[in-house]
Amino acid sequence: MWTVRSLLALSLVVVTAQAAQPRFVPHVTNPWFPLKPGTVFVYTGEKDGEGGRDVVTVTHGTKVIRGVRCTAVSDLLYQRGHVAERTTDWYAQDVHGTVWYYGEDTAELNGAGKVTSREGTWRAGVDGAKPGIFMPAHPKVGESFRQEYLKGHAEDHFQVIQLSRRSLVTKEWSPLEPDTLDHKVYKRGTGLVKEETIKGGNERWTLADVRHG
């Protein structure tokens, strides 16, 4: 027989489970990080003292990760005339507008196109990895979020440090690289427009072109 106490306990479990598993929508439309399939973002800048071009494409492809259908985003970093890094990231947006980060498949390549490292690859639900928040629905200055989590491999965090009607600035760090600090600038309606390592490195990227498919 169900007692009042057991019914209350069951209700608490159900509410907790629902809170821990937000409902998701088919497309990422957060104005600070919109991902319309077919859009191509081209960034120019440098990494480790070498100039390059970073081409980010919102694909029409999706992947179901832990029951959530995620949008696949391709990221190709070109240096010295060849692809130096190749990454696919997976994002999903919940019903409130928050964008979640569900993983990445990344590879570094040499001049011959051979993969030399896959460090940083992770996927929610594999080896204890958990999804993180990439962009809140309603950012507020001072808020901090864990962006990704695979212990010892992917532990990025970010904090909102500036916010206006048209622009948003975050600082990003990882306990795995405590001496490194990045700043990112987002434009409402566009997404990421600038990224720069301000401590512990030499990397900067600025949006040079946006093409809509």
mmCIF file of C-alpha atoms in Angstrom:
data_model
loop_
_atom_site.group_PDB
_atom_site.id
_atom_site.type_symbol
_atom_site.label_atom_id
_atom_site.label_comp_id
_atom_site.label_asym_id
_atom_site.label_seq_id
_atom_site.Cartn_x
_atom_site.Cartn_y
_atom_site.Cartn_z
ATOM 1 C CA MET A 1 0.000 0.000 0.000
ATOM 2 C CA TRP A 2 1.233 3.455 -0.896
ATOM 3 C CA THR A 3 1.650 5.710 2.129
ATOM 4 C CA VAL A 4 1.610 9.517 2.040
ATOM 5 C CA ARG A 5 5.324 9.497 2.737
ATOM 6 C CA SER A 6 6.110 7.108 -0.132
ATOM 7 C CA LEU A 7 3.936 9.095 -2.551
ATOM 8 C CA LEU A 8 5.711 12.307 -1.587
ATOM 9 C CA ALA A 9 9.092 10.608 -2.039
ATOM 10 C CA LEU A 10 8.076 9.368 -5.492
ATOM 11 C CA SER A 11 6.879 12.845 -6.471
ATOM 12 C CA LEU A 12 10.218 14.296 -5.363
ATOM 13 C CA VAL A 13 12.122 11.761 -7.496
ATOM 14 C CA VAL A 14 10.007 12.567 -10.556
ATOM 15 C CA VAL A 15 10.386 16.346 -10.107
ATOM 16 C CA THR A 16 14.148 16.000 -9.578
ATOM 17 C CA ALA A 17 14.510 13.855 -12.708
ATOM 18 C CA GLN A 18 12.525 16.344 -14.764
ATOM 19 C CA ALA A 19 14.654 19.217 -13.464
ATOM 20 C CA ALA A 20 17.848 17.341 -14.313
ATOM 21 C CA GLN A 21 16.693 16.514 -17.846
ATOM 22 C CA PRO A 22 15.450 19.671 -19.587
ATOM 23 C CA ARG A 23 13.267 19.369 -22.664
ATOM 24 C CA PHE A 24 14.879 20.333 -25.950
ATOM 25 C CA VAL A 25 13.790 21.969 -29.199
ATOM 26 C CA PRO A 26 14.891 21.019 -32.743
ATOM 27 C CA HIS A 27 16.947 24.130 -33.539
ATOM 28 C CA VAL A 28 19.488 26.399 -31.825
ATOM 29 C CA THR A 29 18.054 29.928 -32.041
ATOM 30 C CA ASN A 30 19.586 31.625 -28.988
ATOM 31 C CA PRO A 31 20.329 35.177 -30.286
ATOM 32 C CA TRP A 32 23.812 35.142 -28.749
ATOM 33 C CA PHE A 33 24.708 31.832 -30.417
ATOM 34 C CA PRO A 34 22.351 31.090 -33.336
ATOM 35 C CA LEU A 35 23.136 27.976 -35.348
ATOM 36 C CA LYS A 36 21.177 28.076 -38.591
ATOM 37 C CA PRO A 37 22.120 25.108 -40.808
ATOM 38 C CA GLY A 38 24.068 26.199 -43.875
ATOM 39 C CA THR A 39 25.697 29.202 -42.180
ATOM 40 C CA VAL A 40 29.469 29.497 -42.563
ATOM 41 C CA PHE A 41 31.598 31.674 -40.262
ATOM 42 C CA VAL A 42 35.127 32.516 -41.422
ATOM 43 C CA TYR A 43 37.638 33.743 -38.841
ATOM 44 C CA THR A 44 41.156 35.022 -39.453
ATOM 45 C CA GLY A 45 43.946 35.300 -36.905
ATOM 46 C CA GLU A 46 46.773 33.290 -35.444
ATOM 47 C CA LYS A 47 47.576 30.409 -33.129
ATOM 48 C CA ASP A 48 50.972 29.744 -31.579
ATOM 49 C CA GLY A 49 52.433 32.577 -33.645
ATOM 50 C CA GLU A 50 51.224 31.199 -36.986
ATOM 51 C CA GLY A 51 48.580 32.888 -39.092
ATOM 52 C CA GLY A 52 45.551 30.936 -40.144
ATOM 53 C CA ARG A 53 41.933 30.751 -41.160
ATOM 54 C CA ASP A 54 39.210 29.045 -39.143
ATOM 55 C CA VAL A 55 36.096 27.959 -41.062
ATOM 56 C CA VAL A 56 33.077 27.047 -38.925
ATOM 57 C CA THR A 57 30.079 25.517 -40.700
ATOM 58 C CA VAL A 58 26.686 24.815 -39.159
ATOM 59 C CA THR A 59 25.816 21.562 -40.896
ATOM 60 C CA HIS A 60 22.445 20.012 -41.605
ATOM 61 C CA GLY A 61 23.640 16.909 -39.781
ATOM 62 C CA THR A 62 22.525 15.884 -36.306
ATOM 63 C CA LYS A 63 23.475 13.249 -33.747
ATOM 64 C CA VAL A 64 21.427 11.855 -30.891
ATOM 65 C CA ILE A 65 23.470 11.969 -27.692
ATOM 66 C CA ARG A 66 21.913 10.732 -24.447
ATOM 67 C CA GLY A 67 18.492 10.957 -26.067
ATOM 68 C CA VAL A 68 18.989 14.554 -27.252
ATOM 69 C CA ARG A 69 19.199 15.420 -30.954
ATOM 70 C CA CYS A 70 22.184 17.761 -31.339
ATOM 71 C CA THR A 71 23.221 20.040 -34.196
ATOM 72 C CA ALA A 72 26.626 19.171 -35.686
ATOM 73 C CA VAL A 73 29.029 22.075 -36.280
ATOM 74 C CA SER A 74 32.179 21.538 -38.360
ATOM 75 C CA ASP A 75 35.321 23.527 -37.479
ATOM 76 C CA LEU A 76 38.341 23.424 -39.813
ATOM 77 C CA LEU A 77 41.513 25.310 -38.880
ATOM 78 C CA TYR A 78 43.817 26.002 -41.832
ATOM 79 C CA GLN A 79 47.501 26.818 -41.305
ATOM 80 C CA ARG A 80 50.368 26.664 -43.801
ATOM 81 C CA GLY A 81 47.937 25.746 -46.569
ATOM 82 C CA HIS A 82 46.481 22.607 -44.959
ATOM 83 C CA VAL A 83 43.973 21.561 -42.324
ATOM 84 C CA ALA A 84 45.813 21.635 -39.000
ATOM 85 C CA GLU A 85 42.803 20.869 -36.787
ATOM 86 C CA ARG A 86 39.483 19.211 -37.583
ATOM 87 C CA THR A 87 36.615 19.308 -35.078
ATOM 88 C CA THR A 88 32.930 18.484 -34.952
ATOM 89 C CA ASP A 89 30.996 20.010 -32.042
ATOM 90 C CA TRP A 90 27.474 19.066 -30.925
ATOM 91 C CA TYR A 91 25.015 21.575 -29.489
ATOM 92 C CA ALA A 92 21.362 21.479 -28.430
ATOM 93 C CA GLN A 93 18.956 24.116 -27.115
ATOM 94 C CA ASP A 94 16.418 23.546 -24.363
ATOM 95 C CA VAL A 95 12.889 24.956 -24.314
ATOM 96 C CA HIS A 96 14.030 27.949 -22.256
ATOM 97 C CA GLY A 97 16.648 28.987 -24.829
ATOM 98 C CA THR A 98 19.820 27.772 -23.097
ATOM 99 C CA VAL A 99 22.382 26.177 -25.433
ATOM 100 C CA TRP A 100 23.988 22.974 -24.148
ATOM 101 C CA TYR A 101 27.310 21.527 -25.285
ATOM 102 C CA TYR A 102 27.171 17.741 -25.722
ATOM 103 C CA GLY A 103 30.659 16.975 -26.967
ATOM 104 C CA GLU A 104 33.311 17.315 -29.610
ATOM 105 C CA ASP A 105 35.298 15.040 -31.875
ATOM 106 C CA THR A 106 38.615 16.764 -32.468
ATOM 107 C CA ALA A 107 41.844 15.883 -34.246
ATOM 108 C CA GLU A 108 45.164 17.577 -34.919
ATOM 109 C CA LEU A 109 46.766 16.776 -38.258
ATOM 110 C CA ASN A 110 50.281 17.076 -39.678
ATOM 111 C CA GLY A 111 51.207 18.417 -43.114
ATOM 112 C CA ALA A 112 50.514 15.027 -44.674
ATOM 113 C CA GLY A 113 46.978 14.949 -43.301
ATOM 114 C CA LYS A 114 47.732 12.282 -40.690
ATOM 115 C CA VAL A 115 46.071 12.543 -37.289
ATOM 116 C CA THR A 116 48.663 13.205 -34.572
ATOM 117 C CA SER A 117 46.363 13.759 -31.590
ATOM 118 C CA ARG A 118 42.722 13.470 -30.537
ATOM 119 C CA GLU A 119 43.219 15.090 -27.143
ATOM 120 C CA GLY A 120 40.145 17.043 -26.077
ATOM 121 C CA THR A 121 37.642 14.670 -27.678
ATOM 122 C CA TRP A 122 34.672 13.912 -25.458
ATOM 123 C CA ARG A 123 30.984 13.007 -25.661
ATOM 124 C CA ALA A 124 28.324 13.272 -22.957
ATOM 125 C CA GLY A 125 27.571 9.875 -21.452
ATOM 126 C CA VAL A 126 30.920 8.315 -22.401
ATOM 127 C CA ASP A 127 33.520 7.650 -19.663
ATOM 128 C CA GLY A 128 31.656 9.875 -17.227
ATOM 129 C CA ALA A 129 31.511 12.922 -19.510
ATOM 130 C CA LYS A 130 28.647 15.365 -18.890
ATOM 131 C CA PRO A 131 27.083 18.074 -21.054
ATOM 132 C CA GLY A 132 27.668 21.689 -20.100
ATOM 133 C CA ILE A 133 26.060 25.046 -20.709
ATOM 134 C CA PHE A 134 27.547 26.880 -23.680
ATOM 135 C CA MET A 135 25.239 29.916 -23.686
ATOM 136 C CA PRO A 136 22.495 30.751 -21.172
ATOM 137 C CA ALA A 137 19.102 31.884 -22.412
ATOM 138 C CA HIS A 138 19.327 35.152 -20.491
ATOM 139 C CA PRO A 139 22.970 35.968 -19.662
ATOM 140 C CA LYS A 140 23.729 38.087 -16.611
ATOM 141 C CA VAL A 141 27.026 39.702 -15.655
ATOM 142 C CA GLY A 142 28.798 37.630 -13.018
ATOM 143 C CA GLU A 143 27.187 34.309 -13.910
ATOM 144 C CA SER A 144 29.553 31.360 -14.327
ATOM 145 C CA PHE A 145 28.944 28.017 -16.020
ATOM 146 C CA ARG A 146 30.766 24.766 -16.649
ATOM 147 C CA GLN A 147 30.945 24.422 -20.417
ATOM 148 C CA GLU A 148 32.074 20.796 -20.681
ATOM 149 C CA TYR A 149 33.205 17.948 -18.482
ATOM 150 C CA LEU A 150 35.398 14.918 -19.001
ATOM 151 C CA LYS A 151 37.711 14.660 -16.020
ATOM 152 C CA GLY A 152 41.293 15.389 -16.964
ATOM 153 C CA HIS A 153 40.494 16.124 -20.608
ATOM 154 C CA ALA A 154 37.688 18.698 -20.994
ATOM 155 C CA GLU A 155 36.918 21.052 -18.111
ATOM 156 C CA ASP A 156 36.297 24.504 -19.620
ATOM 157 C CA HIS A 157 34.379 27.128 -17.618
ATOM 158 C CA PHE A 158 33.222 30.632 -18.531
ATOM 159 C CA GLN A 159 31.863 33.751 -16.855
ATOM 160 C CA VAL A 160 29.895 36.659 -18.302
ATOM 161 C CA ILE A 161 31.930 39.817 -17.639
ATOM 162 C CA GLN A 162 30.277 42.433 -19.891
ATOM 163 C CA LEU A 163 26.808 42.716 -21.378
ATOM 164 C CA SER A 164 24.964 45.305 -23.453
ATOM 165 C CA ARG A 165 21.993 45.161 -25.809
ATOM 166 C CA ARG A 166 24.221 44.191 -28.744
ATOM 167 C CA SER A 167 27.341 42.540 -27.312
ATOM 168 C CA LEU A 168 28.383 39.998 -24.719
ATOM 169 C CA VAL A 169 31.899 39.359 -23.375
ATOM 170 C CA THR A 170 32.978 36.249 -21.491
ATOM 171 C CA LYS A 171 36.190 35.042 -19.920
ATOM 172 C CA GLU A 172 36.994 31.368 -20.297
ATOM 173 C CA TRP A 173 39.383 29.153 -18.366
ATOM 174 C CA SER A 174 40.106 25.555 -17.436
ATOM 175 C CA PRO A 175 41.571 24.067 -14.241
ATOM 176 C CA LEU A 176 43.641 21.893 -16.596
ATOM 177 C CA GLU A 177 45.434 25.042 -17.819
ATOM 178 C CA PRO A 178 45.351 27.373 -14.792
ATOM 179 C CA ASP A 179 47.750 29.900 -16.330
ATOM 180 C CA THR A 180 45.651 30.477 -19.464
ATOM 181 C CA LEU A 181 42.727 32.897 -19.831
ATOM 182 C CA ASP A 182 40.650 33.645 -22.925
ATOM 183 C CA HIS A 183 38.163 36.401 -23.725
ATOM 184 C CA LYS A 184 35.314 35.896 -26.191
ATOM 185 C CA VAL A 185 33.034 38.518 -27.717
ATOM 186 C CA TYR A 186 29.566 37.649 -29.006
ATOM 187 C CA LYS A 187 27.306 39.866 -31.114
ATOM 188 C CA ARG A 188 23.557 39.509 -30.718
ATOM 189 C CA GLY A 189 22.065 37.952 -33.831
ATOM 190 C CA THR A 190 25.451 36.716 -35.104
ATOM 191 C CA GLY A 191 27.276 34.750 -32.409
ATOM 192 C CA LEU A 192 31.024 34.640 -31.754
ATOM 193 C CA VAL A 193 32.846 37.560 -33.409
ATOM 194 C CA LYS A 194 36.182 37.608 -31.564
ATOM 195 C CA GLU A 195 38.299 35.290 -29.449
ATOM 196 C CA GLU A 196 41.640 36.116 -27.856
ATOM 197 C CA THR A 197 43.993 34.537 -25.343
ATOM 198 C CA ILE A 198 44.898 37.340 -22.963
ATOM 199 C CA LYS A 199 47.055 35.297 -20.594
ATOM 200 C CA GLY A 200 49.255 32.266 -21.093
ATOM 201 C CA GLY A 201 49.162 31.951 -24.852
ATOM 202 C CA ASN A 202 49.229 33.529 -28.278
ATOM 203 C CA GLU A 203 45.923 33.002 -30.040
ATOM 204 C CA ARG A 204 43.372 35.403 -31.497
ATOM 205 C CA TRP A 205 40.569 35.091 -34.036
ATOM 206 C CA THR A 206 38.261 37.718 -35.527
ATOM 207 C CA LEU A 207 35.158 37.119 -37.623
ATOM 208 C CA ALA A 208 35.960 38.129 -41.211
ATOM 209 C CA ASP A 209 32.954 36.818 -43.124
ATOM 210 C CA VAL A 210 29.553 35.178 -42.654
ATOM 211 C CA ARG A 211 27.871 33.263 -45.461
ATOM 212 C CA HIS A 212 24.283 32.094 -45.239
ATOM 213 C CA GLY A 213 23.396 28.911 -47.081
#
